[in-house]
mmCIF file of C-alpha atoms and ligand atoms in Angstrom:
data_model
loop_
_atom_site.group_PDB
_atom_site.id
_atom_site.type_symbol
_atom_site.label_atom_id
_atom_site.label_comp_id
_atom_site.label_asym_id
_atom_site.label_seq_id
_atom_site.Cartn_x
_atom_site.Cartn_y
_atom_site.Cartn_z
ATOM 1 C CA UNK H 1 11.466 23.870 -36.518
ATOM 2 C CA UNK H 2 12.478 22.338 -32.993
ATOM 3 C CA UNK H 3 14.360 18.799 -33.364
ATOM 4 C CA UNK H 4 11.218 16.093 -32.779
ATOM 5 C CA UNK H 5 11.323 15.107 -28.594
ATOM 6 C CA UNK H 6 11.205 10.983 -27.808
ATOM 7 C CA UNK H 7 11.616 9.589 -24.687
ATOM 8 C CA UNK H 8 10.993 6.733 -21.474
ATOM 9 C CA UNK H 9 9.217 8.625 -18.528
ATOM 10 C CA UNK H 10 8.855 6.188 -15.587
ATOM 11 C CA UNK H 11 6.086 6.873 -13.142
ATOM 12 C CA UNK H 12 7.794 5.503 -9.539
ATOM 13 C CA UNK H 13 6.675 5.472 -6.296
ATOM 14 C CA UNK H 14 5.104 3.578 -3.248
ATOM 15 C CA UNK H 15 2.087 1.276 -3.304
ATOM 16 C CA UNK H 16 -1.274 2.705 -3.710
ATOM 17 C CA UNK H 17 -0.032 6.863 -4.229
ATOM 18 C CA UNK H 18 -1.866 7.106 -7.570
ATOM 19 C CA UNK H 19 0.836 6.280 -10.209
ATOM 20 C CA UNK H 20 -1.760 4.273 -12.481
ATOM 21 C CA UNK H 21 -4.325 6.546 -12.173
ATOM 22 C CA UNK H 22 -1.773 9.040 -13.534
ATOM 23 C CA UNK H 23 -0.584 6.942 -16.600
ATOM 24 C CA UNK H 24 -4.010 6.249 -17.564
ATOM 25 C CA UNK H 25 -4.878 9.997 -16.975
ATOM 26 C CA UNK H 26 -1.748 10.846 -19.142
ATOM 27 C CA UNK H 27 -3.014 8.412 -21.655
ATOM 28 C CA UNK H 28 -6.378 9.392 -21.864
ATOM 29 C CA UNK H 29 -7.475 5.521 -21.807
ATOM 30 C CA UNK H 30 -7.790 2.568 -19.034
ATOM 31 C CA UNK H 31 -4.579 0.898 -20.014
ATOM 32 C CA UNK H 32 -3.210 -0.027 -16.573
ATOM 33 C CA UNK H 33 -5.345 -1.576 -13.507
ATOM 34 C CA UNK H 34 -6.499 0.916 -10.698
ATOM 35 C CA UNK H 35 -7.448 -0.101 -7.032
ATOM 36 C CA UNK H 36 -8.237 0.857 -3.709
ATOM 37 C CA UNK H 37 -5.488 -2.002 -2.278
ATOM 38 C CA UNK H 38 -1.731 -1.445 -2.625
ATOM 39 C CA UNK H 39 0.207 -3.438 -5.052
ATOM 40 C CA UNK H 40 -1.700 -3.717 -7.395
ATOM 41 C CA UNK H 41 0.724 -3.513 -10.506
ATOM 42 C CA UNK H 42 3.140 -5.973 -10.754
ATOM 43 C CA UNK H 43 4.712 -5.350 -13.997
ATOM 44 C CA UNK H 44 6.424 -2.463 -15.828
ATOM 45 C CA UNK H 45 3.448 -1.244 -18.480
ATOM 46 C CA UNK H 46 4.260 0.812 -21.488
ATOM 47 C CA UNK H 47 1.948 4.065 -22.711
ATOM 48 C CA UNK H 48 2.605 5.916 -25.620
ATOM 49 C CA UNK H 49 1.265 9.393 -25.771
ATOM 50 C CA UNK H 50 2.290 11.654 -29.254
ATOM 51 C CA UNK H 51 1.977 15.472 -28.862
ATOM 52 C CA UNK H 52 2.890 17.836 -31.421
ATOM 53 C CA UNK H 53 6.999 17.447 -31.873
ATOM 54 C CA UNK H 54 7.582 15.263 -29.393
ATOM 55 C CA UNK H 55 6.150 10.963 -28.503
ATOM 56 C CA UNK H 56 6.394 10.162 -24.263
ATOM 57 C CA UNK H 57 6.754 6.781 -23.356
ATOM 58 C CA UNK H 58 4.777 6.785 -19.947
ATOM 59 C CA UNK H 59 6.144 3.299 -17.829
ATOM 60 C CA UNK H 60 3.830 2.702 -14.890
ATOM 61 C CA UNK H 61 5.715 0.529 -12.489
ATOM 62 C CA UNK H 62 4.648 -1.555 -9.284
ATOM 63 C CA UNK H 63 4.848 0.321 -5.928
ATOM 64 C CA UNK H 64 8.507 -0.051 -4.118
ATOM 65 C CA UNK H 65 7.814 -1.415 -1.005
ATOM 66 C CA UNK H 66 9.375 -4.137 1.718
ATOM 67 C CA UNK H 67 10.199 -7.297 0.052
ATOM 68 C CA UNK H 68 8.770 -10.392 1.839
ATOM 69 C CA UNK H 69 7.867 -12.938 -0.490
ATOM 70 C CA UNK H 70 9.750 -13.519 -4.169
ATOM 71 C CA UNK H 71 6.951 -11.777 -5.873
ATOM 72 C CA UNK H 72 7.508 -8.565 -3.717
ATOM 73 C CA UNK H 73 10.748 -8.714 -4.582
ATOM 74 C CA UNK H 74 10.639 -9.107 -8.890
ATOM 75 C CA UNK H 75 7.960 -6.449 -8.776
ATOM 76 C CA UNK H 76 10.256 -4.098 -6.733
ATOM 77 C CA UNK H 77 13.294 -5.741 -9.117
ATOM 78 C CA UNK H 78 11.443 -4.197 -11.978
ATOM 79 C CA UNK H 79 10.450 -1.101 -10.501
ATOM 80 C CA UNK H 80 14.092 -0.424 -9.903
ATOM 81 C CA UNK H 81 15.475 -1.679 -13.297
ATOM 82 C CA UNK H 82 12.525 0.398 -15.385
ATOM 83 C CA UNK H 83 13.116 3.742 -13.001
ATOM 84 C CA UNK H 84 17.154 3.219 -14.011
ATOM 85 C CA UNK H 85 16.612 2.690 -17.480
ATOM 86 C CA UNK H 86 14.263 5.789 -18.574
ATOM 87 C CA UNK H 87 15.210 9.180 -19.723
ATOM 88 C CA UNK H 88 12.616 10.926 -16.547
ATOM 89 C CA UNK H 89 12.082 9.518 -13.517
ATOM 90 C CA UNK H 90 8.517 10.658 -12.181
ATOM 91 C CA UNK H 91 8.223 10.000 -8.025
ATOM 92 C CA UNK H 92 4.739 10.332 -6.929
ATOM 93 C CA UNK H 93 4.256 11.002 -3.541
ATOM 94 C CA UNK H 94 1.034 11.305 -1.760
ATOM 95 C CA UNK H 95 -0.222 14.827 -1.057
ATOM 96 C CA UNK H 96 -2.076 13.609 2.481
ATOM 97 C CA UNK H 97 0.345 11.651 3.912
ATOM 98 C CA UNK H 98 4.090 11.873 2.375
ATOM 99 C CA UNK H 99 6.326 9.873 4.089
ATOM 100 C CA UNK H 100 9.974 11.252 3.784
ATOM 101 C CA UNK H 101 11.663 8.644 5.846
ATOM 102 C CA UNK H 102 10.107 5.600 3.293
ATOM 103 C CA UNK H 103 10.706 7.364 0.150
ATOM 104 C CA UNK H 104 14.571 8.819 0.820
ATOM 105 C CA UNK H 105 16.106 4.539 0.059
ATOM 106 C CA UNK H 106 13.814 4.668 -2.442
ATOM 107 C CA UNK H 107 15.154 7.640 -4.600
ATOM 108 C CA UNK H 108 18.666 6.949 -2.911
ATOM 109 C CA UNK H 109 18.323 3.279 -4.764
ATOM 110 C CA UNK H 110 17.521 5.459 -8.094
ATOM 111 C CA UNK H 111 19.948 8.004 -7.955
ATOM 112 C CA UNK H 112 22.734 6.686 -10.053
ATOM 113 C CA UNK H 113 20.162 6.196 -12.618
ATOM 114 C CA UNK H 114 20.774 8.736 -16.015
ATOM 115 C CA UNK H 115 17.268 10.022 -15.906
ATOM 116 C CA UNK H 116 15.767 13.804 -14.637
ATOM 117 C CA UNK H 117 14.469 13.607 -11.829
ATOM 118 C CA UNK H 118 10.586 15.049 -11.179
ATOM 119 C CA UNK H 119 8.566 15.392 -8.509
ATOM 120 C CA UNK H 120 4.595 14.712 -8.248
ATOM 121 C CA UNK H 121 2.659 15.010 -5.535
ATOM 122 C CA UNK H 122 -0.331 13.689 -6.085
ATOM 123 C CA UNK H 123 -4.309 13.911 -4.430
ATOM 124 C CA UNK H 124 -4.350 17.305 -4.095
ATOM 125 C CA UNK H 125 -7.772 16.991 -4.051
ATOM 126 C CA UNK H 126 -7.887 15.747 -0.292
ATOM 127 C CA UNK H 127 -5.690 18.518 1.003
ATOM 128 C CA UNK H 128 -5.781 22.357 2.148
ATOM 129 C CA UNK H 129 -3.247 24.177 -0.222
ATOM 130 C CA UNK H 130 -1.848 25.401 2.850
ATOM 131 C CA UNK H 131 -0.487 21.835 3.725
ATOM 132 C CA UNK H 132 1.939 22.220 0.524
ATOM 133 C CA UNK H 133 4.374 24.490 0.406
ATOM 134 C CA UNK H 134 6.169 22.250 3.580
ATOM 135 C CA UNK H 135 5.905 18.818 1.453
ATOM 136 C CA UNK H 136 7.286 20.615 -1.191
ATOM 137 C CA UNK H 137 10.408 22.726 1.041
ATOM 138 C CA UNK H 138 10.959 18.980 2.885
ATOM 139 C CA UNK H 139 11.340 16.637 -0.681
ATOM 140 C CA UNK H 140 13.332 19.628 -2.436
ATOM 141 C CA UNK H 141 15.974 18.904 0.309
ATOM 142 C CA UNK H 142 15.935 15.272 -0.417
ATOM 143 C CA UNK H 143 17.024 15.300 -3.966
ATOM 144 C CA UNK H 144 17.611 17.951 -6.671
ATOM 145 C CA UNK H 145 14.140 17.518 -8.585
ATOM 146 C CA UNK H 146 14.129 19.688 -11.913
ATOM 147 C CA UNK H 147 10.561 20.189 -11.142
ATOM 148 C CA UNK H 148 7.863 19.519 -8.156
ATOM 149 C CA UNK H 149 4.327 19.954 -8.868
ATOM 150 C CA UNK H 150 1.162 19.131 -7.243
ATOM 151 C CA UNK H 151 -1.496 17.659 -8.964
ATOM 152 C CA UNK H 152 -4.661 15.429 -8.654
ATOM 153 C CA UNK H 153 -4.687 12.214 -11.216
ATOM 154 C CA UNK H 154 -8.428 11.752 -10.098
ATOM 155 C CA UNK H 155 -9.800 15.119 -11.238
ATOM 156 C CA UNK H 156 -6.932 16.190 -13.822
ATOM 157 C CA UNK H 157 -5.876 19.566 -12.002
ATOM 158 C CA UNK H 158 -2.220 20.066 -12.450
ATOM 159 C CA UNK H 159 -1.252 17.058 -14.783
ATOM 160 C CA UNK H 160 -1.216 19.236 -17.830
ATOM 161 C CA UNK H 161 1.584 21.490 -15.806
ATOM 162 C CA UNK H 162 3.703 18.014 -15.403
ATOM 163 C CA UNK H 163 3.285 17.126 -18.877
ATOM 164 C CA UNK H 164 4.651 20.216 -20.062
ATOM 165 C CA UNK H 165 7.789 19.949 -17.371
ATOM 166 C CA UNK H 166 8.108 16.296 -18.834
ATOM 167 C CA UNK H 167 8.328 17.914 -22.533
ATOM 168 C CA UNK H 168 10.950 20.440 -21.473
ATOM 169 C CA UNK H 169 13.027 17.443 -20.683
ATOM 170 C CA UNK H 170 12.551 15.776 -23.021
ATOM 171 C CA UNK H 171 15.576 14.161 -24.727
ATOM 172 C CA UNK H 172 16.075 15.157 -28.445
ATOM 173 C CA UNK H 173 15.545 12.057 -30.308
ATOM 174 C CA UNK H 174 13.426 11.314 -33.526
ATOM 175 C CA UNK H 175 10.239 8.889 -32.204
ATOM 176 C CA UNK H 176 10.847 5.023 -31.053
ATOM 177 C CA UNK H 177 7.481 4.175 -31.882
ATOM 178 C CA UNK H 178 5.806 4.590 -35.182
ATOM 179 C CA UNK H 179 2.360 6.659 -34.549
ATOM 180 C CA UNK H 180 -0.102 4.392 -34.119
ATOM 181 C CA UNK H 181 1.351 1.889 -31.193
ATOM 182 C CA UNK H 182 -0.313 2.443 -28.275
ATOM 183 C CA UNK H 183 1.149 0.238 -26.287
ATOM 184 C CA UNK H 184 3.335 -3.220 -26.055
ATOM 185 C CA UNK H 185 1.038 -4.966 -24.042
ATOM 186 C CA UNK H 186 -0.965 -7.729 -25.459
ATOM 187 C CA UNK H 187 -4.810 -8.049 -25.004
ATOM 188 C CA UNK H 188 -4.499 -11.058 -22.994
ATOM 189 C CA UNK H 189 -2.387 -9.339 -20.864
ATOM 190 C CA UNK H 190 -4.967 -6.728 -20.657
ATOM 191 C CA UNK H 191 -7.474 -9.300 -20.093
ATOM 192 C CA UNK H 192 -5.975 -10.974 -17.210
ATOM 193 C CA UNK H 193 -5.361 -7.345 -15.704
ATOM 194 C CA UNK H 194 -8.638 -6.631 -15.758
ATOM 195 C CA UNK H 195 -10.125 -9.589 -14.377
ATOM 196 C CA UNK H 196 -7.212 -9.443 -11.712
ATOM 197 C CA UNK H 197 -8.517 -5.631 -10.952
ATOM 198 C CA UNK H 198 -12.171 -7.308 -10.236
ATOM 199 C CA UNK H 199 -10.689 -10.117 -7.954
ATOM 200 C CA UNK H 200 -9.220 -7.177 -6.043
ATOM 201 C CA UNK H 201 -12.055 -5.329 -5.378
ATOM 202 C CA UNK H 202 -14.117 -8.167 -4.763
ATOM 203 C CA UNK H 203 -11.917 -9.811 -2.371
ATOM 204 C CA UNK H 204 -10.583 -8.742 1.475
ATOM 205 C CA UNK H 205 -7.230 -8.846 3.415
ATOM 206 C CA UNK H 206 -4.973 -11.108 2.459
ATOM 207 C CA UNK H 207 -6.409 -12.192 -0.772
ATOM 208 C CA UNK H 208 -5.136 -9.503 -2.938
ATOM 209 C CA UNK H 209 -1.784 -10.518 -2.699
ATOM 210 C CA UNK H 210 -2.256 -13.867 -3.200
ATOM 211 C CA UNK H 211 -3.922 -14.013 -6.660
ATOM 212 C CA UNK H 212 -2.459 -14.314 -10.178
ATOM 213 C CA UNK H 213 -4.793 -14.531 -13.265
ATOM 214 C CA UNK H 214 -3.905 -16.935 -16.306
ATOM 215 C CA UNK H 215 -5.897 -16.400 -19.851
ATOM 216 C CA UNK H 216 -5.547 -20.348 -20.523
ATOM 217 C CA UNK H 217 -7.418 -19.967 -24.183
ATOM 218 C CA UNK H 218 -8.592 -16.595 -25.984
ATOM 219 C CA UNK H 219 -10.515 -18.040 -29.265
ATOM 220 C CA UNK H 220 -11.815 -15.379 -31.730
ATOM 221 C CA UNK H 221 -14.593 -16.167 -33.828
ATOM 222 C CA UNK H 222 -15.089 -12.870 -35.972
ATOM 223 C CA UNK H 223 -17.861 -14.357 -38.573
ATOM 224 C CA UNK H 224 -19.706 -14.081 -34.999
ATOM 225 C CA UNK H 225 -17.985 -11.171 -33.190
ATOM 226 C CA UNK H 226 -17.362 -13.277 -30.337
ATOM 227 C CA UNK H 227 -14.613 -14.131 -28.442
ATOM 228 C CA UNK H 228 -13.940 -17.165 -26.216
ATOM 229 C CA UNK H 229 -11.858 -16.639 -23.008
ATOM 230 C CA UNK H 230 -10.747 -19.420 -20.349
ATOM 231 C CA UNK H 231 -9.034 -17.479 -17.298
ATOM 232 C CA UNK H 232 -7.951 -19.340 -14.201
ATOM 233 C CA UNK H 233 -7.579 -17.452 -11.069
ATOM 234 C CA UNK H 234 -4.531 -18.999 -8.849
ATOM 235 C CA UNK H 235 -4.282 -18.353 -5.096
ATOM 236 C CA UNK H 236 -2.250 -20.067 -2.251
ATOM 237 C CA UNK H 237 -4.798 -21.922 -0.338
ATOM 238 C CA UNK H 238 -8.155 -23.403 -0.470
ATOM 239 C CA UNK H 239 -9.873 -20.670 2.606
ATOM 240 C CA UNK H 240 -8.825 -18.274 -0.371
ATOM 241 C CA UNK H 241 -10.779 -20.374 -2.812
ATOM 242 C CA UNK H 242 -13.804 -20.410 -0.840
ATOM 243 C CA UNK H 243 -13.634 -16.599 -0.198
ATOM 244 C CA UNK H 244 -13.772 -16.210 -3.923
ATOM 245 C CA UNK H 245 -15.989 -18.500 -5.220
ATOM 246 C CA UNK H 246 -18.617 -17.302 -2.325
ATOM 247 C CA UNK H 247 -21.635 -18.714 -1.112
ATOM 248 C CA UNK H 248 -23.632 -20.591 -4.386
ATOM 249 C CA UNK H 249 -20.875 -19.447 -6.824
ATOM 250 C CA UNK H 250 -21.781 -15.968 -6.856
ATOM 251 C CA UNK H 251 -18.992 -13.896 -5.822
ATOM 252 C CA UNK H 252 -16.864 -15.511 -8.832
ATOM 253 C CA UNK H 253 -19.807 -14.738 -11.111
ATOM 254 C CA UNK H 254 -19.664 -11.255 -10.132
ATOM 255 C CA UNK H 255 -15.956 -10.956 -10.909
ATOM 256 C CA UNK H 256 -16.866 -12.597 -14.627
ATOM 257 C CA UNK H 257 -19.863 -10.093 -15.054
ATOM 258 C CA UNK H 258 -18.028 -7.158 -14.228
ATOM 259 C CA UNK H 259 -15.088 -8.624 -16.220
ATOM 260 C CA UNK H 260 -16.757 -9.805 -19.404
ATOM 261 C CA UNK H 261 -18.383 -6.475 -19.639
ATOM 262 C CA UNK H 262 -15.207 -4.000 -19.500
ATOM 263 C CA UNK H 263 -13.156 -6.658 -21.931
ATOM 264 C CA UNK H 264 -16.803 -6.723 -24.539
ATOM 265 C CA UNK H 265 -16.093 -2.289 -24.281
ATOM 266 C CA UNK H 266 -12.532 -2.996 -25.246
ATOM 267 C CA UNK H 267 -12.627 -5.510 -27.278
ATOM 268 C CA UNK H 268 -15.806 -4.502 -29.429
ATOM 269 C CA UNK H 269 -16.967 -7.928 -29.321
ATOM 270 C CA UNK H 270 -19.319 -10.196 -27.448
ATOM 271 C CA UNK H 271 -17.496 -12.132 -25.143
ATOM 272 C CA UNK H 272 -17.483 -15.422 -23.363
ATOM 273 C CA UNK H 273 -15.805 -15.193 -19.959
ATOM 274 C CA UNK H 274 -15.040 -18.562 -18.441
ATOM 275 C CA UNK H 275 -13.237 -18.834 -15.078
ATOM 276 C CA UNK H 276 -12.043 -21.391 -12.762
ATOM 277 C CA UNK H 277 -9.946 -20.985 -9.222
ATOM 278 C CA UNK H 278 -6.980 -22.588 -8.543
ATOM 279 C CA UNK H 279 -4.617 -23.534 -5.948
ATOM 280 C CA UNK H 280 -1.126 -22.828 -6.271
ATOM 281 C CA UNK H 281 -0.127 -23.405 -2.889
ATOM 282 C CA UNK H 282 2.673 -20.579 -2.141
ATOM 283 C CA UNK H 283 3.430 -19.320 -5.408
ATOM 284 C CA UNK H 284 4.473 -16.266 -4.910
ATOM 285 C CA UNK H 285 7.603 -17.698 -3.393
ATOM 286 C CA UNK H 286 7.671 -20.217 -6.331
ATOM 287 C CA UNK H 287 10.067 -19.123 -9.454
ATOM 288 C CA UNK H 288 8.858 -21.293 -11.462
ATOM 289 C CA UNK H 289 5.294 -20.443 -10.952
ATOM 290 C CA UNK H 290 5.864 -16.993 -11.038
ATOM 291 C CA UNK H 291 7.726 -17.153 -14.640
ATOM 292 C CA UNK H 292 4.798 -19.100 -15.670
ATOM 293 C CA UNK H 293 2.095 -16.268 -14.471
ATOM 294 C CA UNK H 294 3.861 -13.447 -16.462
ATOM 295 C CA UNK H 295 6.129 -12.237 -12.943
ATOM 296 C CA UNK H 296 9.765 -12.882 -14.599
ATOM 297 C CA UNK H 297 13.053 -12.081 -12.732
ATOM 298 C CA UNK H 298 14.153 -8.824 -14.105
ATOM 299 C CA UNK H 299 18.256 -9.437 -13.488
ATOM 300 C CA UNK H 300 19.462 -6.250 -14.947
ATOM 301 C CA UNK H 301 20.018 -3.168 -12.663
ATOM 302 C CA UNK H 302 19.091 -5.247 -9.246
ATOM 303 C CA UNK H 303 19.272 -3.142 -6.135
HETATM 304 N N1 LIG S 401 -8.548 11.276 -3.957
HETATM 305 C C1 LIG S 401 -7.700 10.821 -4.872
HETATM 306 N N2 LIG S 401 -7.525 9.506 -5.021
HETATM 307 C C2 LIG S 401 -6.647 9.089 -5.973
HETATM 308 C C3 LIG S 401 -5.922 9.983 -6.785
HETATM 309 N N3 LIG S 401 -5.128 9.249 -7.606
HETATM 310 C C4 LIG S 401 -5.365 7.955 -7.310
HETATM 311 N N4 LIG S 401 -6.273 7.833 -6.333
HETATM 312 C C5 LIG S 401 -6.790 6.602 -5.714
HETATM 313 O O1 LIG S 401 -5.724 5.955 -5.034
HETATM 314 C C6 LIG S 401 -5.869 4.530 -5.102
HETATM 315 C C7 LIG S 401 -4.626 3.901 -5.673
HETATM 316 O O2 LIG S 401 -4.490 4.292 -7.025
HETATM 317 P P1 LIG S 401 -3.530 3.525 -8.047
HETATM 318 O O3 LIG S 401 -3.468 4.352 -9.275
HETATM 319 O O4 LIG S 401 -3.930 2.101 -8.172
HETATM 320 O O5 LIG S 401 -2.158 3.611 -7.242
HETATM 321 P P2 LIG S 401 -0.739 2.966 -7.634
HETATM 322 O O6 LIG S 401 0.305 3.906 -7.171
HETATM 323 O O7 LIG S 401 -0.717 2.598 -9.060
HETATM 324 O O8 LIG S 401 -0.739 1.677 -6.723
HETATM 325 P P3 LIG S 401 0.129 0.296 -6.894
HETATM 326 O O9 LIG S 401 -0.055 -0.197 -8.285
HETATM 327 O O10 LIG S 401 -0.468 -0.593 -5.888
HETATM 328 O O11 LIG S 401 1.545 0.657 -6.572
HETATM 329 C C8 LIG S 401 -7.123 4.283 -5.939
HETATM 330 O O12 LIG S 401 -8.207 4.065 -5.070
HETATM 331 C C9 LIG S 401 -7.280 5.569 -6.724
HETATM 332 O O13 LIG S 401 -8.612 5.830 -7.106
HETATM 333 C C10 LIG S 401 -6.136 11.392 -6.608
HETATM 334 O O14 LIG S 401 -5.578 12.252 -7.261
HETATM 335 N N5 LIG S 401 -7.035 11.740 -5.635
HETATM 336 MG MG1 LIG S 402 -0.450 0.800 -9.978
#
């Protein structure tokens, strides 16, 4: 019988190309937030996914991109440290508009890491085939990838050939999970992800960047199936806190709808979803905030 497979695979790349989409496709389950607005993860999430002989540790990672404000730079901090820690190191590019000159510092930055190095070009979907085979000739040049393959994490075509490139190399190593973790991320954690993912979508410009989400109390009352949630919803300035709350209250109560329903799915419970906005004003340039909000100062392996 083959020795069992176990390794970190992390999923690196710029804002927005599709790298959640593609852990959650690998996963088979919602575990990380998706968006339409770049930057939307901010910290290193952990999937495990066991096939037969072998357990992949899937590590979506926030988008490396310019660093203006603190925040920018502990998300692209962590991006870095994950990308130099893991056993594969999975760039995603974007199939419609790759953009050799941004990612070369990027995978320059990552090079001294131990990890293979893969290749994923990703939205297929939006492309002529045609349009590939220079993408691929162009990012082969840039770095010695083991493997480069085009795929679509919205409709699943091609991910099944990068999962089988990411189980060739594989390291040997028994498993560092037992079989039934899914994941290391708590369910407030999720919670406040997915309530951050609605604030996204329901929100314009600027906004986005400027919000954090805090679970203040998560009660559980199982003789009821219920659980009790207080979020808060920080941004920098009161316009923002307008914006949200909207005219009579009712963008925020669309945010807690839509929340309170996908965390009741999850959860298998009724839920009570209360929220309240914030203002923080510049935290995302403020270290101690941003400790406080779950955005900690990775110090190891800083670019
Ligand atoms: N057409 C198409 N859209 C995709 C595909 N994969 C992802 N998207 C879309 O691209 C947008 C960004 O997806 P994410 O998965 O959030 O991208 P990301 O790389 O994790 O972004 P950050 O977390 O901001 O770095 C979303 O609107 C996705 O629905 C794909 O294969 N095809
Ligand atoms: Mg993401």
């Amino acid at each position: 019988m083959a020795p069992f497979k176990s390794g970190f695979i992390s999923i690196l790349g710029r804002p927005n190309v599709g790298k959640s989409t593609l852990f959650n496709r690998f996963l088979g389950d919602k575990m990380a937030i998706v968006t339409q607005t770049p930057q939307t993860t901010r910290n290193r999430i952990l999937g495990i996914k066991n096939v037969e002989g072998g357990q992949c540790i899937f590590l979506d990672t926030p988008g490396i991109h310019e660093r203006r404000s603190e925040l920018n730079k502990r998300m692209v901090r962590t991006a870095i440290a994950t990308g130099l820690d893991s056993d594969i190191l999975l760039f995603i590019i974007e199939a419609h508009s790759p953009l050799l000159a941004k990612d070369q510092p990027m995978i320059e930055s990552l090079k001294e890491g131990k990890g293979v190095p893969l290749l994923g070009i990703n939205k297929i979907d939006l492309v002529r085939k045609e349009t590939l085979l220079p993408i691929i000739d162009q990012y082969q040049k840039l770095h010695s990838f083991e493997a480069i393959v085009p795929l679509s994490a919205a409709t699943g075509e091609g991910v099944n050939i990068l999962l089988e490139e990411i189980l060739k190399h594989l390291p040997h190593s028994p498993p560092y999970y037992p079989i039934d973790i899914m994941t290391d991320q708590t369910e407030r954690f999720w919670v406040s992800e997915v309530i951050r993912e609605k604030v996204i979508q329901h929100s314009y410009q600027e906004i986005p960047y400027s919000t954090a989400v805090s679970i203040e109390s998560f009660k559980e009352h199982p003789e009821r199936n219920l659980v009790v949630i207080k979020g808060t919803v920080h941004v920098e300035r009161n316009s923002q806190k307008k914006i949200l709350i909207g005219k009579g209250g009712q963008k925020l109560k669309k945010i807690g709808e839509e929340s309170r329903k996908e965390i009741e799915a999850f959860l298998g419970a009724k839920v009570f979803l209360e929220l309240w906005v914030n203002v923080e004003k510049d935290w995302t340039n403020d270290p101690r905030l941003l400790d406080e909000f779950g955005y900690p100062s990775t110090s190891t392996h800083s670019p």
